[in-house]
Structure formats: C-alpha cells, structure tokens
Tab-separated table of C-alpha atoms in Angstrom:
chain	number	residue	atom	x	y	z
A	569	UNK	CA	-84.890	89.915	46.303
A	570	UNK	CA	-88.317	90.659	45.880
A	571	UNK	CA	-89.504	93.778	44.210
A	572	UNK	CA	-92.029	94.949	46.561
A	573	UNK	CA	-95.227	96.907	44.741
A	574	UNK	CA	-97.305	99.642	45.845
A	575	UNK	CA	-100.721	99.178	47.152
A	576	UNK	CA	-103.198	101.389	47.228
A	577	UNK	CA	-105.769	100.574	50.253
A	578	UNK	CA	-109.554	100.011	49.201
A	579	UNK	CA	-110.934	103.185	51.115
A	580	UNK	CA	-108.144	105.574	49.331
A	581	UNK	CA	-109.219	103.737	45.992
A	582	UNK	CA	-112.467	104.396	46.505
A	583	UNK	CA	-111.853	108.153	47.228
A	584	UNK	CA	-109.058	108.723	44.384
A	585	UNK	CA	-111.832	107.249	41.969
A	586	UNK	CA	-114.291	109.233	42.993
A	587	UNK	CA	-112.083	112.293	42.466
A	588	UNK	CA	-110.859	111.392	39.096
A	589	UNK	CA	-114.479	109.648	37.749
A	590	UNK	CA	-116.098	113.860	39.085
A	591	UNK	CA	-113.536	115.473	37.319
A	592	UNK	CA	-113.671	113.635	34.140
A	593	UNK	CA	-110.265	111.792	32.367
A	594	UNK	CA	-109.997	115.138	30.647
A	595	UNK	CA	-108.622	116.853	33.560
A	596	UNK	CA	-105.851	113.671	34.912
A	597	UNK	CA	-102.792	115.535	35.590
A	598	UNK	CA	-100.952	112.659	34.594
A	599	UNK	CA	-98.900	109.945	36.327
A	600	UNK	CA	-95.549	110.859	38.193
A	601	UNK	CA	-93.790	107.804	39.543
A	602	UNK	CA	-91.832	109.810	41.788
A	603	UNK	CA	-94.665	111.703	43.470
A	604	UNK	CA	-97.243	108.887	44.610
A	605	UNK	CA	-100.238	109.951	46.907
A	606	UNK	CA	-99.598	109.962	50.666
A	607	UNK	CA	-102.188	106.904	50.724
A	608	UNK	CA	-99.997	104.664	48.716
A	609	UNK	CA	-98.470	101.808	50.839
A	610	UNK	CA	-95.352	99.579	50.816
A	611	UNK	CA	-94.993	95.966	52.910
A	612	UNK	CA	-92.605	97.465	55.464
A	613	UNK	CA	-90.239	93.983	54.872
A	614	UNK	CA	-89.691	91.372	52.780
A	615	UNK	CA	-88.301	92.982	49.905
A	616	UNK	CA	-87.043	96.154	47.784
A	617	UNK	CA	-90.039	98.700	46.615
A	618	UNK	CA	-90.268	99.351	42.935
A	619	UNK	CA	-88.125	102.062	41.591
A	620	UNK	CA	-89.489	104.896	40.075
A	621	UNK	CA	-88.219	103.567	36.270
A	622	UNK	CA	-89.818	100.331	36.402
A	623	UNK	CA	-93.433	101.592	37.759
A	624	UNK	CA	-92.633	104.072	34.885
A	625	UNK	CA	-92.338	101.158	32.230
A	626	UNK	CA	-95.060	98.751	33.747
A	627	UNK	CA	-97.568	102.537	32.434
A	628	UNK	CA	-95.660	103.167	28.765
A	629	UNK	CA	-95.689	99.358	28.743
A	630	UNK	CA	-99.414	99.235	28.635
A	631	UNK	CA	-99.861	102.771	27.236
A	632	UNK	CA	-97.893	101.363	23.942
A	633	UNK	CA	-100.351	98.628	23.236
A	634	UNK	CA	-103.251	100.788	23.358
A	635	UNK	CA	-101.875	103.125	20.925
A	636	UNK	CA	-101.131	100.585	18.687
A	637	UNK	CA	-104.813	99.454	19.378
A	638	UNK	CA	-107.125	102.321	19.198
A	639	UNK	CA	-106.437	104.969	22.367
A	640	UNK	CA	-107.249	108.481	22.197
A	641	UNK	CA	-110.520	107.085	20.024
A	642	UNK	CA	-113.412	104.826	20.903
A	643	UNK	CA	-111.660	101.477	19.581
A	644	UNK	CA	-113.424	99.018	17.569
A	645	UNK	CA	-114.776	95.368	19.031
A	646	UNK	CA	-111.065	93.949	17.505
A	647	UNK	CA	-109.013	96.415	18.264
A	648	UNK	CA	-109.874	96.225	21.942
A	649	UNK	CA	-109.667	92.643	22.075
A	650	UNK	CA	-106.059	92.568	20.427
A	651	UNK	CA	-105.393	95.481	23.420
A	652	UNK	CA	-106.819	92.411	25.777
A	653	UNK	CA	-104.964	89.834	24.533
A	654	UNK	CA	-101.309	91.772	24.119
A	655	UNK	CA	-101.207	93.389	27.463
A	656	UNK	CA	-102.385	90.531	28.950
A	657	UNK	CA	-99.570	88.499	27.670
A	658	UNK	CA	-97.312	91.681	28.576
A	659	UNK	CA	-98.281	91.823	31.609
A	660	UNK	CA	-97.565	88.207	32.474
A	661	UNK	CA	-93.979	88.088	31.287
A	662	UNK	CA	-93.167	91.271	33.336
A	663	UNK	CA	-90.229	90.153	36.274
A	664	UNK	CA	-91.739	92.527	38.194
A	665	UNK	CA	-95.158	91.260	38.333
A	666	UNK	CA	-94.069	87.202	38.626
A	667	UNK	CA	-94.459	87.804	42.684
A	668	UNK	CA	-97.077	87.167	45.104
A	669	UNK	CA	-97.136	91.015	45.684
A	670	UNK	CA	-98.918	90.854	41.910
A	671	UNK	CA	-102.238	88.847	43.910
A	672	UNK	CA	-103.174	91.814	45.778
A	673	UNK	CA	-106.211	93.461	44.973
A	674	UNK	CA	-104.771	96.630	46.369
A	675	UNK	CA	-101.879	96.290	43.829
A	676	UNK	CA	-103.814	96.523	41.061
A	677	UNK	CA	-105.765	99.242	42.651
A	678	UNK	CA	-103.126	101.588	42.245
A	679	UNK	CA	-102.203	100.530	38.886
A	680	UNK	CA	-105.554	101.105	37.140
A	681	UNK	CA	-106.247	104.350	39.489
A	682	UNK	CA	-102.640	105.679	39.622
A	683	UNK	CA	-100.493	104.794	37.217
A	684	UNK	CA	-103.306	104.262	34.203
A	685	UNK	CA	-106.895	105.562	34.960
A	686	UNK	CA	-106.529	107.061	31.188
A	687	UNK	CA	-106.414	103.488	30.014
A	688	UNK	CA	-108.925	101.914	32.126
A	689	UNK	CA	-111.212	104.759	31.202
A	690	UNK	CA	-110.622	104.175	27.468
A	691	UNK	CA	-111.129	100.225	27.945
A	692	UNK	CA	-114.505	100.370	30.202
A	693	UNK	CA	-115.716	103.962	30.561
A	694	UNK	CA	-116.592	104.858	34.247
A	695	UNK	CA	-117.301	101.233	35.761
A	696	UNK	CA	-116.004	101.104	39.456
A	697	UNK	CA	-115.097	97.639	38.819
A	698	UNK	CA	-112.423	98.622	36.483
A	699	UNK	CA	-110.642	100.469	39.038
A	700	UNK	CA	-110.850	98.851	42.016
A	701	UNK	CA	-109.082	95.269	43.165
A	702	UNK	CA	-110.803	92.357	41.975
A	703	UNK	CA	-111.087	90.004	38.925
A	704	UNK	CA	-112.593	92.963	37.010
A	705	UNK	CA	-110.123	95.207	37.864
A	706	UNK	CA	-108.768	96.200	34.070
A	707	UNK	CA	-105.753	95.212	34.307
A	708	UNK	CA	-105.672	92.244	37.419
A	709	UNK	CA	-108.315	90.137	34.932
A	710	UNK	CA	-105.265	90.549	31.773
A	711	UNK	CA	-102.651	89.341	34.008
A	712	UNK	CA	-104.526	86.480	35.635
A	713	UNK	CA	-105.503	85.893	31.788
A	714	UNK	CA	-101.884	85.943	30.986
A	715	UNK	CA	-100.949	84.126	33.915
A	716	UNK	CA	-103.077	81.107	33.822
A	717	UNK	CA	-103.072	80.495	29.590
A	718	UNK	CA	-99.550	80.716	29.259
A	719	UNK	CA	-98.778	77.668	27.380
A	720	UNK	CA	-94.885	78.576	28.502
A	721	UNK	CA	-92.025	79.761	26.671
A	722	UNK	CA	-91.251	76.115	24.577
A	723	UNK	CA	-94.792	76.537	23.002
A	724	UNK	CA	-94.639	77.444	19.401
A	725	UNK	CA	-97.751	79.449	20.039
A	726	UNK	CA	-97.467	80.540	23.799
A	727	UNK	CA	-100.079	83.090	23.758
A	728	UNK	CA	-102.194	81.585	21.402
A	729	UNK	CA	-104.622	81.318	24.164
A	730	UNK	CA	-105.020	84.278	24.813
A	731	UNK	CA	-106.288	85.720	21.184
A	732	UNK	CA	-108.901	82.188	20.450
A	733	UNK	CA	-110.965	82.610	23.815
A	734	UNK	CA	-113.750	84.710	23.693
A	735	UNK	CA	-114.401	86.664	26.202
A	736	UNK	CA	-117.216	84.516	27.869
A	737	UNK	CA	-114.939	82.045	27.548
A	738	UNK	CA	-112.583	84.066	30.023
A	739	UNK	CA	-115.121	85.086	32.680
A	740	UNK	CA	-116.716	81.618	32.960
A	741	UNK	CA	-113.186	80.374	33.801
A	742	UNK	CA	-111.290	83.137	35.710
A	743	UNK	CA	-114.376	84.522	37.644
A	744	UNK	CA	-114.883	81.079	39.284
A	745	UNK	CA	-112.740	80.446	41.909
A	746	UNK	CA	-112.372	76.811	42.114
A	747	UNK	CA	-111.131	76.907	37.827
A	748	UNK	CA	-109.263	80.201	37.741
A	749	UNK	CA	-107.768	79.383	41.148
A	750	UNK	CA	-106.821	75.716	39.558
A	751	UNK	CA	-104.048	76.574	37.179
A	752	UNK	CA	-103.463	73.167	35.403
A	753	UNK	CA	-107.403	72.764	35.771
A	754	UNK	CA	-107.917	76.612	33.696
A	755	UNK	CA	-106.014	75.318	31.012
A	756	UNK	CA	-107.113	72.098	30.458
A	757	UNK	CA	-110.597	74.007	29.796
A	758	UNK	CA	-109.131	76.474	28.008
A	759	UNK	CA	-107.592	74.348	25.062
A	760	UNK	CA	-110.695	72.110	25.909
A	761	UNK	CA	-112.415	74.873	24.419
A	762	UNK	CA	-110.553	75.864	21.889
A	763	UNK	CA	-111.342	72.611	20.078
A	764	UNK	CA	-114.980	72.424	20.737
A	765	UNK	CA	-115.007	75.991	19.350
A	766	UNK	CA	-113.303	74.121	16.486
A	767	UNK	CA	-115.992	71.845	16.239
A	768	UNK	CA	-119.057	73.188	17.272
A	769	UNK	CA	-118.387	77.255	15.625
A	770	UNK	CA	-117.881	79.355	18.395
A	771	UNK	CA	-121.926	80.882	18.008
A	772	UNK	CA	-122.449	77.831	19.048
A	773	UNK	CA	-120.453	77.790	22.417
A	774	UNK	CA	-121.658	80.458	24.896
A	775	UNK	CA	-124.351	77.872	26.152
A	776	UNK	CA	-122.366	74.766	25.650
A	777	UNK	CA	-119.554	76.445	27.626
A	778	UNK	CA	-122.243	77.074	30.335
A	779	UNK	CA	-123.075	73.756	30.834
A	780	UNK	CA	-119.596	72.521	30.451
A	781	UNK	CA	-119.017	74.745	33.564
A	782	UNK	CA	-121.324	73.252	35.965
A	783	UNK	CA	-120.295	70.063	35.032
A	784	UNK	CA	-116.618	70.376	35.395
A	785	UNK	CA	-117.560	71.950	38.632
A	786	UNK	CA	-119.835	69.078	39.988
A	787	UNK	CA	-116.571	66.809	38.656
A	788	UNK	CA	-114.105	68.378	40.364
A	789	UNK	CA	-115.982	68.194	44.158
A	790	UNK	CA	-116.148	64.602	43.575
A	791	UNK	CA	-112.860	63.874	42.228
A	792	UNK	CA	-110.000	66.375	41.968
A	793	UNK	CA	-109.621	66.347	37.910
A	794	UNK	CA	-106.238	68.172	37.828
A	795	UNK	CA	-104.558	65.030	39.618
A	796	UNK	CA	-105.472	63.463	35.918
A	797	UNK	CA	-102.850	62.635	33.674
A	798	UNK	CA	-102.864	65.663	31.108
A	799	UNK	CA	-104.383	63.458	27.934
A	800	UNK	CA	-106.795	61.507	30.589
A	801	UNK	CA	-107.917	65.202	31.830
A	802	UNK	CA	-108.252	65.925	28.028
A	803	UNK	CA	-110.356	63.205	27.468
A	804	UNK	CA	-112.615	64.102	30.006
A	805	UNK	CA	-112.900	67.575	29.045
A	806	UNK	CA	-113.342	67.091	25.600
A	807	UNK	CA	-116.573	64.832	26.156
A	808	UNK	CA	-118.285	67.086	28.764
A	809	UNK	CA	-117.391	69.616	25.630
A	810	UNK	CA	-119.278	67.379	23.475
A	811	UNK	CA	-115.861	67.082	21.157
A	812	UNK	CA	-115.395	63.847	19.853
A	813	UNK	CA	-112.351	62.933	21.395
A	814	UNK	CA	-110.450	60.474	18.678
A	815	UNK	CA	-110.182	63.658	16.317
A	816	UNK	CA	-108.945	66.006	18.986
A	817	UNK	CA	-106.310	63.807	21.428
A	818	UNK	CA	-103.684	61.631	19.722
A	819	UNK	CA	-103.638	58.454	21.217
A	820	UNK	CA	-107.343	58.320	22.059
A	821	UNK	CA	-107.332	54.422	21.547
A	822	UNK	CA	-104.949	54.464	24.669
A	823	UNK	CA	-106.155	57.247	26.932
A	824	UNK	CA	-110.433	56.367	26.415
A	825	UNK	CA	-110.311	53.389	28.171
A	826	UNK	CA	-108.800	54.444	31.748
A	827	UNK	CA	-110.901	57.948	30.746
A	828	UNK	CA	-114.060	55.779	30.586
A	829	UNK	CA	-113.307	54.540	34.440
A	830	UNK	CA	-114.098	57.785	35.400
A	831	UNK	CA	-118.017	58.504	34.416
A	832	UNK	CA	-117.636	61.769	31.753
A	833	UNK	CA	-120.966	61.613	30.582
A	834	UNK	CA	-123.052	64.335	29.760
A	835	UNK	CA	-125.458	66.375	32.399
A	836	UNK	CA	-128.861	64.863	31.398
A	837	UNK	CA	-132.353	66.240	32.205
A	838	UNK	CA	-133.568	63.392	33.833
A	839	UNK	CA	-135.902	64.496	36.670
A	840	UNK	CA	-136.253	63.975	40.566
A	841	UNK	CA	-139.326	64.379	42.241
A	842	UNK	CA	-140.157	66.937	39.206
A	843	UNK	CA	-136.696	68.840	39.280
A	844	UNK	CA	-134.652	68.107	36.602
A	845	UNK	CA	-131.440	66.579	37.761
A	846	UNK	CA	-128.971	69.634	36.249
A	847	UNK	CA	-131.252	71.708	38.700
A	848	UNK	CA	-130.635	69.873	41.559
A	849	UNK	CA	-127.038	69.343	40.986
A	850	UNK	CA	-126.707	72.854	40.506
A	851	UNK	CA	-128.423	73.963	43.768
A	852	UNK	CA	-126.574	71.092	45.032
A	853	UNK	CA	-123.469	72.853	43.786
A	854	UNK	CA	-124.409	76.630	45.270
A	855	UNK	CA	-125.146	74.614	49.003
A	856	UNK	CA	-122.179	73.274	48.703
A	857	UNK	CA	-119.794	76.739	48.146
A	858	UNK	CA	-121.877	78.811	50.630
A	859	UNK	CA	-121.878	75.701	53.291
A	860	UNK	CA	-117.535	76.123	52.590
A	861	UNK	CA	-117.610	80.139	52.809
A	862	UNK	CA	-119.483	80.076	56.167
A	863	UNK	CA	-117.485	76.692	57.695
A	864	UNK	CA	-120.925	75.248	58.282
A	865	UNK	CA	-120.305	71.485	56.713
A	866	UNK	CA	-120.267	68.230	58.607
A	867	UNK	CA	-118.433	65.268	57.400
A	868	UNK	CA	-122.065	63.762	57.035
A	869	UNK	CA	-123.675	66.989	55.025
A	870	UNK	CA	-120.671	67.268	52.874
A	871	UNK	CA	-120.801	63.370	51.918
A	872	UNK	CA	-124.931	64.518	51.166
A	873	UNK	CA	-123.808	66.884	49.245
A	874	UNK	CA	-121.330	64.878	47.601
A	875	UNK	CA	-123.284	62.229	46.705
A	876	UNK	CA	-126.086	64.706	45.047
A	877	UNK	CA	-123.313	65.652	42.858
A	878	UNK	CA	-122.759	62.900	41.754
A	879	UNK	CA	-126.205	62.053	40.679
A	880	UNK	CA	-126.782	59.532	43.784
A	881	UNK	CA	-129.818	60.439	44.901
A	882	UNK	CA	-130.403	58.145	47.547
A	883	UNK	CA	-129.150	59.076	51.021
A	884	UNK	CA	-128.621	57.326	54.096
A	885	UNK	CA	-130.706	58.425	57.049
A	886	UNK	CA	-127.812	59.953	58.586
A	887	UNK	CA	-126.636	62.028	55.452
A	888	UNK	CA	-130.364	62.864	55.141
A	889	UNK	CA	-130.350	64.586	58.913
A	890	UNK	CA	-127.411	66.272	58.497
A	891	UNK	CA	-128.172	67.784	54.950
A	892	UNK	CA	-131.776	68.573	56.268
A	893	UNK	CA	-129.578	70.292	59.648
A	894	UNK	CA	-127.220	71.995	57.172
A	895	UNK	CA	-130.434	73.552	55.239
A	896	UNK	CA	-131.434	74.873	58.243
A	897	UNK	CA	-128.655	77.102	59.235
A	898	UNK	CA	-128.183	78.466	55.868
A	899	UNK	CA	-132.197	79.496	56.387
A	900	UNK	CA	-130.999	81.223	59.467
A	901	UNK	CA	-128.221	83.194	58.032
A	902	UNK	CA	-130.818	84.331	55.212
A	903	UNK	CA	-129.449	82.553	52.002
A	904	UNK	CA	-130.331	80.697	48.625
A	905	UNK	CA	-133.860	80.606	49.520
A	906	UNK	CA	-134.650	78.863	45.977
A	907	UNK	CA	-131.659	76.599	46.099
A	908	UNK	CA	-132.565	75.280	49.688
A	909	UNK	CA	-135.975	74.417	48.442
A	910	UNK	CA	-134.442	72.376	45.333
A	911	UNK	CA	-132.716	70.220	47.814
A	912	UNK	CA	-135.086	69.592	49.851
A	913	UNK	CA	-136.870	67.611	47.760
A	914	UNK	CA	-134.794	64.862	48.727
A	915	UNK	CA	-136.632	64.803	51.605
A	916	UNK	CA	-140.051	64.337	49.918
C-alpha cells in the first residue's frame, strides 16, 4: 500500500513562512509529528497516511547529517556540500519517499516548513525558495539529486555522483525540464561530465557545461538521444563535452562509427544574416518551449523550428508562413521580444 504524505497547500506555505521567517528560527517551537497544523492535507484515497514515527525519522534523518556537517554554526563551503550530497542520497533510498506522493511540490512544502525549517534556515538563510515547492525547495532539489544520479545499488560507487558534480553542474541539469525530467538522459550528462571535468579541470567547466547544455537541448528536439544505446549516447555526449572519446568509452573503435551517423559536432559561430548561428539556435530553442507551454505550434512551425535547430536554415515557403504566423501570436501574448527578432531574420 502506498504511504500517503502530507501536503501542505501553497497559500498555507506561504503564510506558515511568513510566520516563522517574522519570528526568526530562534523562536521555532519545534516539530511535533503528532500535532500537524489544521492546513496540512492528506489524498483522501489511495493509500495509508504516514505515521507519526516515520515523519519523525524522515526530520532526525536529515537533522543527523547536518550535525555531522556543521548545524548549529555557519558551515563551511565543504561541509555544506557533504550535507548536500548525504541527504540527498538519504533521501532517495527512503521507502517512504520512492512514491509519486514524493513529486508534489506541496509535499516538500511541509517538509522544509514543518518538519525542518531549522535546517532549511541553516542551509539557505531566509530565501522563500527554500521553503516553498519547487526545484529549489531545500530538500525536493536533494531528492531529485538523489533520485536521478543514482547509479543503483550494484554500483561500486552508487552515490559517487552525487559528491563529483558541482553544483552548477546540478542546476544546469535538474532545473531544465526536458534533462532533469529525462532520467536516463540526466545521467548520461552527469557521468558525461564527470569525465570532461576529468579532462578539462573542473575551473574549466562552468562555461563548457553551458554550452554543452544548449546543445544537448537543440539534440534532443531533433532526435530523442535517450532512445541511444547507452555507449552510443556516451559517445555523443562526450564530444559535445569536448572529451576525447577513445580515452573515456571502452570500445570506442566500435561505438564511433554508428555515433558518427548521428552529426555530434560542436555548436560553431558561424553566422546568419549577422547572428551567429548558437544565437539563433538558441532563440530558436526559447520559441520552441514557449510555442509548447502555450499549445500554439503547427505541424508546419514546429518542422521550422525543427529544422533551425538543426542548423538548416533554409525553409520552405510554407514552414516560412507558419513560423512567421507563430511569431506573431507569441508578439500578441507579450513574449521573448529579443528572441522573436533573432528568428526573424530568416525572413530577411
């Protein structure tokens, strides 16, 4: 049966935060799992709610490995990345957190504003962010961490993942829906990045990891990369990464050649009617996601669009109307006033 968890709506959040962000960590009276606020919420089926125990052990859980990492004091750069990395792999081997109940927002809501508002005050100080759902919720961002770099329980190094990412690292990937949403995709770039860092130093990889994004982005609208056979995706990854690839993949000899069918090659800076091309692919790219979030593509804008990501620049006369149509309504909605004008110099 599933263990149903509580949820804490957003405008309770908001006004529990409030409370305990005026009145200062100082004065928390502490967490009692068998007294929650009358806002806290249950699904009314589907399950069993959390006992009292086990919401009890998910806090002293995390409470332990901020002890051992620095609470009660204003933790050093290490120590709170250790607290990261352990309670993010904590987190993710919890029974009680391996349900879809553990993708609410709301869920982790409660936890950080509830059950451990000491903790997420230590970690980030009085950010809203912290507290509330969302990807930078303190604790939702360790367990999607945990979650998605799991290398699983026959890895020799299971978590290793989790401590050689840097934190950019983290937010490029999980903060981006179509990776972090892509299991097999996140870690693919993941342990893509771990050996670039290997290669390139890691000062060396907050803009290369930048550029890898977009790319693997553009990639992925045109062809779905995680249907790739793992050392084929590894290929690929490795040489947007700029890693040479016969040091990092046994087998490269086999796995290049059907790698090569599928074009890998570096973003270059070639220009389009004096844009460089990594601009227009990238407004390309934002046209593309806001065109999705508002249901405004045609079968003819999104093969435009398609096609600009892929570095084909020259349109048929019907993609051209439709993309110029598509530009159009996101004008009249009010968005991406600079990205609209980068594509539409495919019109010039």
């Amino acid at each position: 049966m599933i263990t149903l968890l509580p949820r804490l709506p957003a405008p309770a959040a908001e006004r529990l935060l409030e409370i305990y962000l005026h009145n200062g960590p100082r004065q928390w009276s502490g967490f009692n799992a068998n007294e929650l606020p009358e806002a806290v919420r249950f699904t009314p089926t589907g399950g069993s709610p959390i006992s009292s125990k086990h919401l009890e052990e998910i806090r002293m859980g995390i409470l332990h490995i901020a002890k051992n990492n620095g609470y009660d004091r204003k933790g050093t750069r290490a120590e709170l990345s250790n607290f990261d990395a352990q309670a993010a792999a904590w987190l993710a081997d919890q029974s009680v957190l391996a349900s879809g109940e553990a993708l609410r927002d709301d869920v982790w809501a409660f936890i950080a504003i509830v059950a451990a508002p000491d903790i997420a005050n230590w970690r980030f100080g009085d950010s809203p962010e912290r507290y509330l759902g969302g990807v930078r919720n303190t604790f939702q961002r360790l367990w999607m961490r945990g979650k998605l770099f799991d290398r699983g329980q026959a890895s020799f190094d299971r978590w290793g993942l989790l401590e050689k990412l840097s934190e950019d690292a983290f937010v490029q990937i999980t903060e981006r829906p179509s990776l972090g949403g892509n299991p097999v995709l996140a870690l693919g770039i993941a342990e893509a990045w771990v050996r670039a860092s290997l290669h390139h130093g890691k000062g060396s990889m907050e803009s290369l990891t930048r550029r890898a994004m977009l790319q693997i982005r553009v990639k992925n609208e045109v062809r779905c990369l995680d249907e790739l056979p793992a050392e084929n995706l590894a290929v690929v990854l490795d040489t947007i990464f700029e890693t040479p690839v016969a040091t990092s993949i046994k087998g490269s000899d086999v796995v290049t050649s059907s790698a090569n069918s599928f074009d890998v090659t570096p973003l270059e800076n070639s220009t389009f009617n004096g844009v460089t091309s990594t601009a227009l692919i990238a407004a390309a790219t934002r046209v593309l996601d806001e065109a999705k979030r508002w249901n405004l593509l045609s079968p003819k804008s999104n093969s435009a669009l398609k096609s600009l990501l892929a570095s084909e620049f020259d349109l048929t006369s019907n993609e051209r109307n439709a993309l110029k149509y598509l530009l159009e309504r996101i004008e009249n909605i009010g968005l991406l006033e600079e990205e609209r004008k980068i594509v539409g110099l495919v019109f010039n």
